[in-house]
mmCIF file of C-alpha atoms in Angstrom:
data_model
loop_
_atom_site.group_PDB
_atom_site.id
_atom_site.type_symbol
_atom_site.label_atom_id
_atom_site.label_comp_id
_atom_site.label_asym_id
_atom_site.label_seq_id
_atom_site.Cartn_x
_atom_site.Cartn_y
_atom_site.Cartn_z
ATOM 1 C CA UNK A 487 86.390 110.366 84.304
ATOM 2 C CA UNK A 488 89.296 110.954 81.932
ATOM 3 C CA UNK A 489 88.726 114.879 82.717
ATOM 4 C CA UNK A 490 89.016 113.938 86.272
ATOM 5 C CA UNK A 491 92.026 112.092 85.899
ATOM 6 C CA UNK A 492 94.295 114.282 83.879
ATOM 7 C CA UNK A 493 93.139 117.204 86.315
ATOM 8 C CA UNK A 494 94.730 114.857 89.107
ATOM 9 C CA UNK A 495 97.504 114.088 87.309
ATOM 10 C CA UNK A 496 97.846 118.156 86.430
ATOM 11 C CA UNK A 497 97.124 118.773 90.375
ATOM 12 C CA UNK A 498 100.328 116.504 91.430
ATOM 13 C CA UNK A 499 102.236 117.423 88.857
ATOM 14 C CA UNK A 500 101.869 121.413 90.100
ATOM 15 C CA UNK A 501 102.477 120.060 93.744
ATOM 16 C CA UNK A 502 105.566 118.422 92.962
ATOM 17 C CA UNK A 503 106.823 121.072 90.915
ATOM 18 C CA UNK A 504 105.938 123.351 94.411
ATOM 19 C CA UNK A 505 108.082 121.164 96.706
ATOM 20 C CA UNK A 506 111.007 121.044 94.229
ATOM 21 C CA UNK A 507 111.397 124.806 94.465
ATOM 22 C CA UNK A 508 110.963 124.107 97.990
ATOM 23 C CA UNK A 509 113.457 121.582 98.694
ATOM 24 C CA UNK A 510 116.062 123.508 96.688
ATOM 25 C CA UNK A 511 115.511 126.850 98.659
ATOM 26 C CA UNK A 512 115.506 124.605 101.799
ATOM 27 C CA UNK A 513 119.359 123.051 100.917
ATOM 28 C CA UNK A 514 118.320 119.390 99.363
ATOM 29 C CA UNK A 515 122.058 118.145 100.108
ATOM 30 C CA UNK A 516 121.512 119.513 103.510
ATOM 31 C CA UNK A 517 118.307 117.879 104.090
ATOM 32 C CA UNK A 518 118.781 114.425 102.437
ATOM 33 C CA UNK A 519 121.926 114.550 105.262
ATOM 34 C CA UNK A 520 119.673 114.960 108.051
ATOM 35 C CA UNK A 521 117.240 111.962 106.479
ATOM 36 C CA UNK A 522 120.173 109.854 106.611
ATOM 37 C CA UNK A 523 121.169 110.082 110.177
ATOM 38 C CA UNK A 524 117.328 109.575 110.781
ATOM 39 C CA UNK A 525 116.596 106.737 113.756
ATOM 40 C CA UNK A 526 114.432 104.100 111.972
ATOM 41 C CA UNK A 527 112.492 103.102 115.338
ATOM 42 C CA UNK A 528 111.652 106.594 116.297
ATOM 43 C CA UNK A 529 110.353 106.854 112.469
ATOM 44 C CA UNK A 530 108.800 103.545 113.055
ATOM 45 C CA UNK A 531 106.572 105.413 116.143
ATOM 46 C CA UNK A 532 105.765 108.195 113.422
ATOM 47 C CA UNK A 533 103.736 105.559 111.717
ATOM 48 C CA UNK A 534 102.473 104.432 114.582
ATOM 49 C CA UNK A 535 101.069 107.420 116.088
ATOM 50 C CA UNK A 536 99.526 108.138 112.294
ATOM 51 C CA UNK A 537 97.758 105.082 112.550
ATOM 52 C CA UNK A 538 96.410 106.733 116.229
ATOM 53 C CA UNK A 539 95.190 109.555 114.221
ATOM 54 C CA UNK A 540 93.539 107.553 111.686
ATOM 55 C CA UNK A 541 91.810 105.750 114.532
ATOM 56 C CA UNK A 542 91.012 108.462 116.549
ATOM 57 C CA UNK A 543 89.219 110.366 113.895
ATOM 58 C CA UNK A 544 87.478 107.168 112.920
ATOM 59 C CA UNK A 545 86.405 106.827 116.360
ATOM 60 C CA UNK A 546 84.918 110.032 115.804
ATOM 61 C CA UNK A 547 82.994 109.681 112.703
ATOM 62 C CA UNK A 548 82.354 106.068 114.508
ATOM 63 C CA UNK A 549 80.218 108.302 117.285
ATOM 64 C CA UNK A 550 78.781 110.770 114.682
ATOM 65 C CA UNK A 551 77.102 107.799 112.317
ATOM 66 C CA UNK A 552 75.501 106.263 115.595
ATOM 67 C CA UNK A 553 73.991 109.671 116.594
ATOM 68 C CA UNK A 554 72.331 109.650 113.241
ATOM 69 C CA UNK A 555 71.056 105.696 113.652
ATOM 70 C CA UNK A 556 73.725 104.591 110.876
ATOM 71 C CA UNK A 557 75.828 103.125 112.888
ATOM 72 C CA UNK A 558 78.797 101.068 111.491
ATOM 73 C CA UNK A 559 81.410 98.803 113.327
ATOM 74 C CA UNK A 560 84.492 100.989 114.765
ATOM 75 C CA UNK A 561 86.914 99.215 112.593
ATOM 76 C CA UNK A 562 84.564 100.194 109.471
ATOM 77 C CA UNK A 563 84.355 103.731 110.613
ATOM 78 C CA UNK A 564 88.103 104.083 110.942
ATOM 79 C CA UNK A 565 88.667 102.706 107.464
ATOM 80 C CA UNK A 566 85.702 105.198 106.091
ATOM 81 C CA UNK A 567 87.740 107.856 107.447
ATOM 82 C CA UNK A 568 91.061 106.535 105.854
ATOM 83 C CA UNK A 569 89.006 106.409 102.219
ATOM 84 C CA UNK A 570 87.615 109.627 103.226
ATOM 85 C CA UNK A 571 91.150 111.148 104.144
ATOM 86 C CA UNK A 572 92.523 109.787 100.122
ATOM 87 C CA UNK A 573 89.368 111.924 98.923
ATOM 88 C CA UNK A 574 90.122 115.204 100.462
ATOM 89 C CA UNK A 575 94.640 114.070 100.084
ATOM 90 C CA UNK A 576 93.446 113.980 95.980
ATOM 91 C CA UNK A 577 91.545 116.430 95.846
ATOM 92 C CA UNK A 578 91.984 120.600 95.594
ATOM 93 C CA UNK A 579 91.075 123.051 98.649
ATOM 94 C CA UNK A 580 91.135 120.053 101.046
ATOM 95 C CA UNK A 581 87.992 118.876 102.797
ATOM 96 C CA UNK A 582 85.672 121.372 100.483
ATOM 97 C CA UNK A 583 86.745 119.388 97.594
ATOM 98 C CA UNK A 584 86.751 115.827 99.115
ATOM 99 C CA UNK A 585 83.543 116.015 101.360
ATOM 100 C CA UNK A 586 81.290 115.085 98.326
ATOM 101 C CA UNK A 587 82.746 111.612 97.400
ATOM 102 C CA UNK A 588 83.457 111.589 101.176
ATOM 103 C CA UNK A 589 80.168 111.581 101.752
ATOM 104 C CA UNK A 590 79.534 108.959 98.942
ATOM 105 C CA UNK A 591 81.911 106.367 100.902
ATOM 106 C CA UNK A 592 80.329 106.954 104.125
ATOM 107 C CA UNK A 593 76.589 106.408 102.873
ATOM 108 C CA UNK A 594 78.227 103.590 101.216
ATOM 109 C CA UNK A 595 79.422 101.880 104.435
ATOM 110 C CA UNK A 596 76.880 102.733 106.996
ATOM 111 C CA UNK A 597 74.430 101.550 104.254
ATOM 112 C CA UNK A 598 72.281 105.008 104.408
ATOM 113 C CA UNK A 599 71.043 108.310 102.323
ATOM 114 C CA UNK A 600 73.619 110.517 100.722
ATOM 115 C CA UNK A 601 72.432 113.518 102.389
ATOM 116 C CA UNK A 602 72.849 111.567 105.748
ATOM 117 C CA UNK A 603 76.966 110.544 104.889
ATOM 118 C CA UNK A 604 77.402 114.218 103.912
ATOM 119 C CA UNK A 605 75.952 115.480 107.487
ATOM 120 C CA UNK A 606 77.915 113.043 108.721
ATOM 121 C CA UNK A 607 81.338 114.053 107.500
ATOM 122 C CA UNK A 608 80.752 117.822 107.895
ATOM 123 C CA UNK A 609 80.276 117.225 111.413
ATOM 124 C CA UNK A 610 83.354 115.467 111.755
ATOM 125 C CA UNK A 611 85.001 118.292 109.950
ATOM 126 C CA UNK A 612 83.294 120.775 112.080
ATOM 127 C CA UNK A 613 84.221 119.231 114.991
ATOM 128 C CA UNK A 614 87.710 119.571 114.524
ATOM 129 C CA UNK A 615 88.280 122.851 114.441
ATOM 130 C CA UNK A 616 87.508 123.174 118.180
ATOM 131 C CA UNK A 617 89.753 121.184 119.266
ATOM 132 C CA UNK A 618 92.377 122.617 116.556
ATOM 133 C CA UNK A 619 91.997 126.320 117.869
ATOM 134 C CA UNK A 620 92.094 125.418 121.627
ATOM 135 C CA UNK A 621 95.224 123.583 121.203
ATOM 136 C CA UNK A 622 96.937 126.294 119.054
ATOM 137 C CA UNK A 623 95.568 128.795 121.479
ATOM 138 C CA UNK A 624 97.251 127.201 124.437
ATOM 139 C CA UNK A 625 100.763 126.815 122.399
ATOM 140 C CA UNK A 626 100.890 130.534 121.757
ATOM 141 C CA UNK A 627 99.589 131.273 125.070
ATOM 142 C CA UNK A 628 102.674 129.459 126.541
ATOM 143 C CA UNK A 629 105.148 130.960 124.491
ATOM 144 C CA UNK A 630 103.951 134.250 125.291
ATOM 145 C CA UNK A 631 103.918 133.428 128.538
ATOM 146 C CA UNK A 632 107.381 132.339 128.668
ATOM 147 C CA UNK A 633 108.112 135.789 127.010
ATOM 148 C CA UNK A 634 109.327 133.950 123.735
ATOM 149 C CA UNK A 635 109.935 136.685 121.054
ATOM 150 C CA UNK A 636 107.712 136.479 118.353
ATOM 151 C CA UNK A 637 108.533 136.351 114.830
ATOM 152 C CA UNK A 638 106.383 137.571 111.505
ATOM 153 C CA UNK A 639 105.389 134.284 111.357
ATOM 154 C CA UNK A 640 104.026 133.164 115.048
ATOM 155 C CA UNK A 641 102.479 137.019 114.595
ATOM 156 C CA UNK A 642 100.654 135.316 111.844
ATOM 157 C CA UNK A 643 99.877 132.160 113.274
ATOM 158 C CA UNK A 644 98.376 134.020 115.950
ATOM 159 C CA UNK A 645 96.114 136.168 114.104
ATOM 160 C CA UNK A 646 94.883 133.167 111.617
ATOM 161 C CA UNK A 647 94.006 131.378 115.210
ATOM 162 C CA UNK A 648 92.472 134.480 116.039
ATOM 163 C CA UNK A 649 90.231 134.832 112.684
ATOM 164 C CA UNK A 650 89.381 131.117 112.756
ATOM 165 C CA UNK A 651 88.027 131.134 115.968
ATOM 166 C CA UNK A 652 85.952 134.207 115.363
ATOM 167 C CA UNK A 653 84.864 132.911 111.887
ATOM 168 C CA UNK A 654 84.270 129.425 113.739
ATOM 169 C CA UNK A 655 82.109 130.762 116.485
ATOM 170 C CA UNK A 656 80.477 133.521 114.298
ATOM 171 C CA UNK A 657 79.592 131.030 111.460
ATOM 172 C CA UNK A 658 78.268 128.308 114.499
ATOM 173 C CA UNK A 659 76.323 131.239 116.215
ATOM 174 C CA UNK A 660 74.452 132.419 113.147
ATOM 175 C CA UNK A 661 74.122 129.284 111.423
ATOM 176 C CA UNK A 662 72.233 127.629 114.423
ATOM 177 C CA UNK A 663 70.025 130.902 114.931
ATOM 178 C CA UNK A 664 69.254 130.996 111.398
ATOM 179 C CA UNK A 665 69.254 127.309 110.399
ATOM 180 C CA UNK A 666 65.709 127.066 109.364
ATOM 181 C CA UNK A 667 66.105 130.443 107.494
ATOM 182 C CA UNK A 668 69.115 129.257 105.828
ATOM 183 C CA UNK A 669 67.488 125.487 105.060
ATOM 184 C CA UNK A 670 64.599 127.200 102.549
ATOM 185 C CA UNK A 671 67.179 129.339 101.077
ATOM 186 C CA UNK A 672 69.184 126.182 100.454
ATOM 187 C CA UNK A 673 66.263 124.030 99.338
ATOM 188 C CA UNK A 674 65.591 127.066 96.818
ATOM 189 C CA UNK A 675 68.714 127.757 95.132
ATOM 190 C CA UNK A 676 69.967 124.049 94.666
ATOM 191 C CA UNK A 677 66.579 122.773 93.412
ATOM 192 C CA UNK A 678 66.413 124.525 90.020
ATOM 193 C CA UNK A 679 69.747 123.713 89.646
ATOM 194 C CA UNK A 680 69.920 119.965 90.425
ATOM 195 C CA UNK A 681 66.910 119.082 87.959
ATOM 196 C CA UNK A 682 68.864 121.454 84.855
ATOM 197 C CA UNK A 683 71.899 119.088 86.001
ATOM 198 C CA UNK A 684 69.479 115.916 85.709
ATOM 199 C CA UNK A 685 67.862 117.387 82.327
ATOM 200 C CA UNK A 686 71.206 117.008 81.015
ATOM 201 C CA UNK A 687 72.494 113.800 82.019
ATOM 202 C CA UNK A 688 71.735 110.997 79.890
ATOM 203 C CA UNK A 689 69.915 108.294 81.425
ATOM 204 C CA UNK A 690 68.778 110.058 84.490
ATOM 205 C CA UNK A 691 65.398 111.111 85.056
ATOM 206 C CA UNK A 692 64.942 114.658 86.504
ATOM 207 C CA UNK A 693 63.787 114.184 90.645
ATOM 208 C CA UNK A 694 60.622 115.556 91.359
ATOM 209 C CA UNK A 695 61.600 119.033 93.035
ATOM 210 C CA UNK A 696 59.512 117.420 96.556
ATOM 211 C CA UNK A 697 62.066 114.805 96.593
ATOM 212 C CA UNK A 698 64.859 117.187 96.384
ATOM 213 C CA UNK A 699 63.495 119.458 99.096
ATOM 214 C CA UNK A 700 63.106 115.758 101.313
ATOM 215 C CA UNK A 701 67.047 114.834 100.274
ATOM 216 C CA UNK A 702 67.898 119.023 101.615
ATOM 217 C CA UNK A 703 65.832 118.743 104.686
ATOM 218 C CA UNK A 704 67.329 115.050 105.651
ATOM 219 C CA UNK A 705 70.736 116.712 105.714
ATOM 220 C CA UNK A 706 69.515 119.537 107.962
ATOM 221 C CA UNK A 707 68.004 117.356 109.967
ATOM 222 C CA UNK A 708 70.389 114.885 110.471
ATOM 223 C CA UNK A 709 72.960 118.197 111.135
ATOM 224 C CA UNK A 710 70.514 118.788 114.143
ATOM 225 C CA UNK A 711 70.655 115.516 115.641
ATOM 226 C CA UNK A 712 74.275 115.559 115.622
ATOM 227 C CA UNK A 713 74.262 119.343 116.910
ATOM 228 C CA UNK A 714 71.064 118.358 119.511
ATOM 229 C CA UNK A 715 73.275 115.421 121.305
ATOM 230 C CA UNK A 716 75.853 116.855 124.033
ATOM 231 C CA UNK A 717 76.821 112.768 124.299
ATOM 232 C CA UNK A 718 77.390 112.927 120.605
ATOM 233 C CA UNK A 719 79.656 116.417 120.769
ATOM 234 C CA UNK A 720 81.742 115.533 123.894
ATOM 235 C CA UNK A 721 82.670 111.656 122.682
ATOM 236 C CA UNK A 722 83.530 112.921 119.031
ATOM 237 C CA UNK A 723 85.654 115.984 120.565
ATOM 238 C CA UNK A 724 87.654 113.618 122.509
ATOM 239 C CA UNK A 725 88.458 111.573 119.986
ATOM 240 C CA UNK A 726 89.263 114.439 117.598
ATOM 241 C CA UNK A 727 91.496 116.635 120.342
ATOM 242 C CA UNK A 728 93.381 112.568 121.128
ATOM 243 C CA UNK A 729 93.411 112.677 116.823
ATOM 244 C CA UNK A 730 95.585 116.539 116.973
ATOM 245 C CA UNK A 731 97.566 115.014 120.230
ATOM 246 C CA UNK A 732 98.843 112.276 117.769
ATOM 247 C CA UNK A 733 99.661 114.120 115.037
ATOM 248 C CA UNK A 734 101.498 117.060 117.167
ATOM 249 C CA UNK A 735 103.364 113.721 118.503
ATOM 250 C CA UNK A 736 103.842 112.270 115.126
ATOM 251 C CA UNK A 737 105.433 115.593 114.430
ATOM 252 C CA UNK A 738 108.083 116.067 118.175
ATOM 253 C CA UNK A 739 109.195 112.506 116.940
ATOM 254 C CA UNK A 740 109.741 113.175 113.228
ATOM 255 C CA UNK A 741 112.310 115.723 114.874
ATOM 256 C CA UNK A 742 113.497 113.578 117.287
ATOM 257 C CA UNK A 743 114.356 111.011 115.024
ATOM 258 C CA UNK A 744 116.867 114.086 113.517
ATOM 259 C CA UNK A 745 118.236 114.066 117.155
ATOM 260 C CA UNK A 746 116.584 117.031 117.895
ATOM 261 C CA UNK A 747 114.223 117.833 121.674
ATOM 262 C CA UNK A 748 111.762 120.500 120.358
ATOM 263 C CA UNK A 749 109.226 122.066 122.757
ATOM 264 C CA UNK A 750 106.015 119.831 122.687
ATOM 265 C CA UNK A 751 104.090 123.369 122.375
ATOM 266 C CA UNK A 752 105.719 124.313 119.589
ATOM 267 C CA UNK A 753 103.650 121.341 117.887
ATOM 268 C CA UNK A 754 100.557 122.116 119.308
ATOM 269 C CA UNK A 755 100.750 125.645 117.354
ATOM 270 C CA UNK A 756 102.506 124.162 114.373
ATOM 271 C CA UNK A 757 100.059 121.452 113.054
ATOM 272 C CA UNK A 758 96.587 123.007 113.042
ATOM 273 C CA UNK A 759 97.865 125.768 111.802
ATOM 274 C CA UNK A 760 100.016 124.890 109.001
ATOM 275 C CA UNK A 761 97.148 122.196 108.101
ATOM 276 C CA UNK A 762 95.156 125.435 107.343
ATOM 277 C CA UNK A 763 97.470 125.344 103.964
ATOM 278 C CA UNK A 764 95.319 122.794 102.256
ATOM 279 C CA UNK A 765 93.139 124.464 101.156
ATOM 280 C CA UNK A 766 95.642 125.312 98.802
ATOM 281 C CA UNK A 767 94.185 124.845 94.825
ATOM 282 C CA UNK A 768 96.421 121.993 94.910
ATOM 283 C CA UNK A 769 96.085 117.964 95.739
ATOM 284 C CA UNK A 770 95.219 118.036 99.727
ATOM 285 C CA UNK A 771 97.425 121.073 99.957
ATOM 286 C CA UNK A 772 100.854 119.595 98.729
ATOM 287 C CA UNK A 773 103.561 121.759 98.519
ATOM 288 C CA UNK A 774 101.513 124.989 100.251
ATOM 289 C CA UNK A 775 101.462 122.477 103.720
ATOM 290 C CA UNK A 776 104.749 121.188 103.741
ATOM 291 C CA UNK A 777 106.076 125.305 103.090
ATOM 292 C CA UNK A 778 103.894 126.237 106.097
ATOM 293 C CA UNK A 779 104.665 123.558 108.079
ATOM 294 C CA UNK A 780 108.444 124.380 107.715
ATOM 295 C CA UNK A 781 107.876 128.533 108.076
ATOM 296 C CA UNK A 782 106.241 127.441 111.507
ATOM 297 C CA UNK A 783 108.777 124.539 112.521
ATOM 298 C CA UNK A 784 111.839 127.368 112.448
ATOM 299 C CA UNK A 785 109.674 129.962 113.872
ATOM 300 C CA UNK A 786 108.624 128.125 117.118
ATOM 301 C CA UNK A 787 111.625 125.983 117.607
ATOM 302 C CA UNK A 788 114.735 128.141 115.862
ATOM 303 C CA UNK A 789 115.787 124.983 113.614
ATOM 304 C CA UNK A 790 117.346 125.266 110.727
ATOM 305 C CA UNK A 791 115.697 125.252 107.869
ATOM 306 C CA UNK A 792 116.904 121.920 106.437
ATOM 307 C CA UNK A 793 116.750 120.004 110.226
ATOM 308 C CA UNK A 794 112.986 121.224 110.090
ATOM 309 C CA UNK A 795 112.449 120.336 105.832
ATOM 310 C CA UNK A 796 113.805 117.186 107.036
ATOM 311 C CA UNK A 797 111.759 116.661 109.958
ATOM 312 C CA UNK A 798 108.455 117.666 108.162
ATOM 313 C CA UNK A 799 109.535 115.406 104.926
ATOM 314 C CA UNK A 800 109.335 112.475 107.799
ATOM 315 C CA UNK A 801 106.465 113.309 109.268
ATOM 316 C CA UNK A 802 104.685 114.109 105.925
ATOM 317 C CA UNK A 803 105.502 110.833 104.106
ATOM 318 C CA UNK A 804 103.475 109.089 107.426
ATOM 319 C CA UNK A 805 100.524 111.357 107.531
ATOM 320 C CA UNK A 806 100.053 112.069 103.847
ATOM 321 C CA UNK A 807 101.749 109.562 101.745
ATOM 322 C CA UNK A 808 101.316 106.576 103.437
ATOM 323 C CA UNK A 809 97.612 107.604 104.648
ATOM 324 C CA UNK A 810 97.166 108.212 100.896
ATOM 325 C CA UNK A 811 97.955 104.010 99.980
ATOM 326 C CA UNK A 812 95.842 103.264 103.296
ATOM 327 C CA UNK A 813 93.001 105.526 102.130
ATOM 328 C CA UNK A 814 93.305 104.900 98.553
ATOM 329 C CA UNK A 815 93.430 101.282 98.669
ATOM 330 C CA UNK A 816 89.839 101.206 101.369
ATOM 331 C CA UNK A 817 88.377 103.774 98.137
ATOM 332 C CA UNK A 818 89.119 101.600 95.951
ATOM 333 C CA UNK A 819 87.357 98.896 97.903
ATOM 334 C CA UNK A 820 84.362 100.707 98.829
ATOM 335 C CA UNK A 821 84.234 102.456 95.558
ATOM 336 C CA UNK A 822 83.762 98.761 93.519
ATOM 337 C CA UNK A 823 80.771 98.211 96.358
ATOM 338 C CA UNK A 824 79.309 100.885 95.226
ATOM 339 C CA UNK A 825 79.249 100.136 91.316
ATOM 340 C CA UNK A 826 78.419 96.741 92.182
ATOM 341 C CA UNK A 827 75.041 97.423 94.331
#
């Protein structure tokens, strides 16, 4: 735990360090300007559309744990999600280094199997990519339809929509044709290695390796119900494209509040794909998302670099810092639970 905590500590430490640099290539008298003329009640509707998000992707997680016959109350769901959001905020690379304790939080609340929390959350992560690419898809389509010219950095937005929904629908195509294939590879490679893990803990007796092939095959399974249910896919895609809505909205008001009417498509390709940033080696992408986000902001709108710093420094202190107390504080909660039972 103390290893875990200093490497935390390290991870912010490097983040902040990142969005100095930032800040002072951005202009930080020029920026902590625009914060000042900042409208407090348009701010105030940044937090409120953040708490949208939160809810929406709650709602979503809310569908995906009923699919699997966990289900949990929708306010439990959408405070999971907030605990779930601190793990992944904390955490290098994003959702690959949150979705274990994630997972933990969720099996925790819906009162189920480990393997069935970590289906659970990868679905909800997988699910959100669809919506992500169609949205950024149909920003770039309109600016290329309006004949906008494109900088070196919408050409790269543009191609890293273009990968991710190839990798997306690649990795979905082969990994449902080949899921049983891929299932006994699984169940072979992570069962040697699991029981050398348990050999070496103190206090923990090695699982038989039938118990660990069960705990593989529950997560596959439960992978398939989610995949199997159209009702299941359709509800939690709603309620993750409503999540992206609020968060490109959270984002058109953070510039607002600088007195400043952006394109609403410029948000649509700004947010998914600057969010690709985290998975940055630092804490929930710090410093690598707010550079991105910035890059894209002047790109699709032509905003000065300190107007748009200042605008993402708004809208980042809703979605990430504030979302980390929310999130941290439900952890924290569900986390004593969990020690407790």
């Amino acid at each position: 735990m103390d290893g875990d905590r200093k490497t935390t500590v390290a991870g912010f430490a490097g983040a902040l360090v990142v969005l100095g640099l930032l800040f002072w290539v951005v202009g930080i008298d020029a920026l902590l300007g625009h914060l000042s003329r900042a409208r407090l009640p348009i701010v105030l509707a940044v937090v409120t559309m953040t708490f949208v998000w939160l809810s929406c992707w709650g709602m979503s997680l809310h569908t995906v744990l009923g699919a699997l016959d966990s289900p949990v109350p929708a306010h439990t769901a959408i405070l999971v999600f907030s605990s779930a959001v601190f793990s992944n905020a904390i955490t290098p690379f994003g959702q690959a280094g949150g979705e274990p304790v994630a997972a933990l939080l969720v099996s925790e609340a819906a009162d189920s199997e480990y393997e069935t929390g970590l289906a659970a959350i990868a679905s909800v992560d997988t699910l959100h990519f669809v919506p992500s690419i169609g949205l950024a898809t149909i920003g770039l389509g309109t600016f290329a339809v309006e004949s906008v010219n494109l900088d070196q950095n919408l050409y790269f937005a543009a191609a890293a929509v273009g990968l991710l929904a190839a990798a997306f629908l690649g990795a979905a195509l082969l990994g449902w044709r080949y899921r049983y294939e891929i299932e006994r590879v699984v169940v072979g490679l992570l069962t040697p290695v699991i029981r050398r893990v348990s050999f070496v803990l103190p206090r923990i007796e090695p699982p038989d390796s039938n118990v660990i092939e069960d705990r593989i095959e529950g997560f596959f399974t439960a992978i398939d119900r989610v995949a199997g249910s159209r009702r299941t896919l359709l509800v939690a895609s709603l309620y993750s494209t409503a999540g992206w809505l609020s968060l490109s909205t959270a984002l058109w008001l953070s510039l607002f509040s600088l007195g400043h009417v952006v394109p609403f498509v410029a948000t649509l390709v700004v947010v998914p794909v600057a969010s690709i940033a985290a998975i940055t080696p630092l804490p929930g992408g710090l410093g690598g998302i707010e550079a991105a986000f910035i890059a894209l902001v002047v790109s699709t709108t032509g905003l000065s670099a300190s107007v748009a710093g200042a605008g993402v420094v708004i809208y980042r202190l809703s979605t990430y810092w504030l979302t980390l107390l929310i999130g941290g504080s439900t952890a924290a909660i569900l986390g004593e639970r969990y020690r407790s039972s």
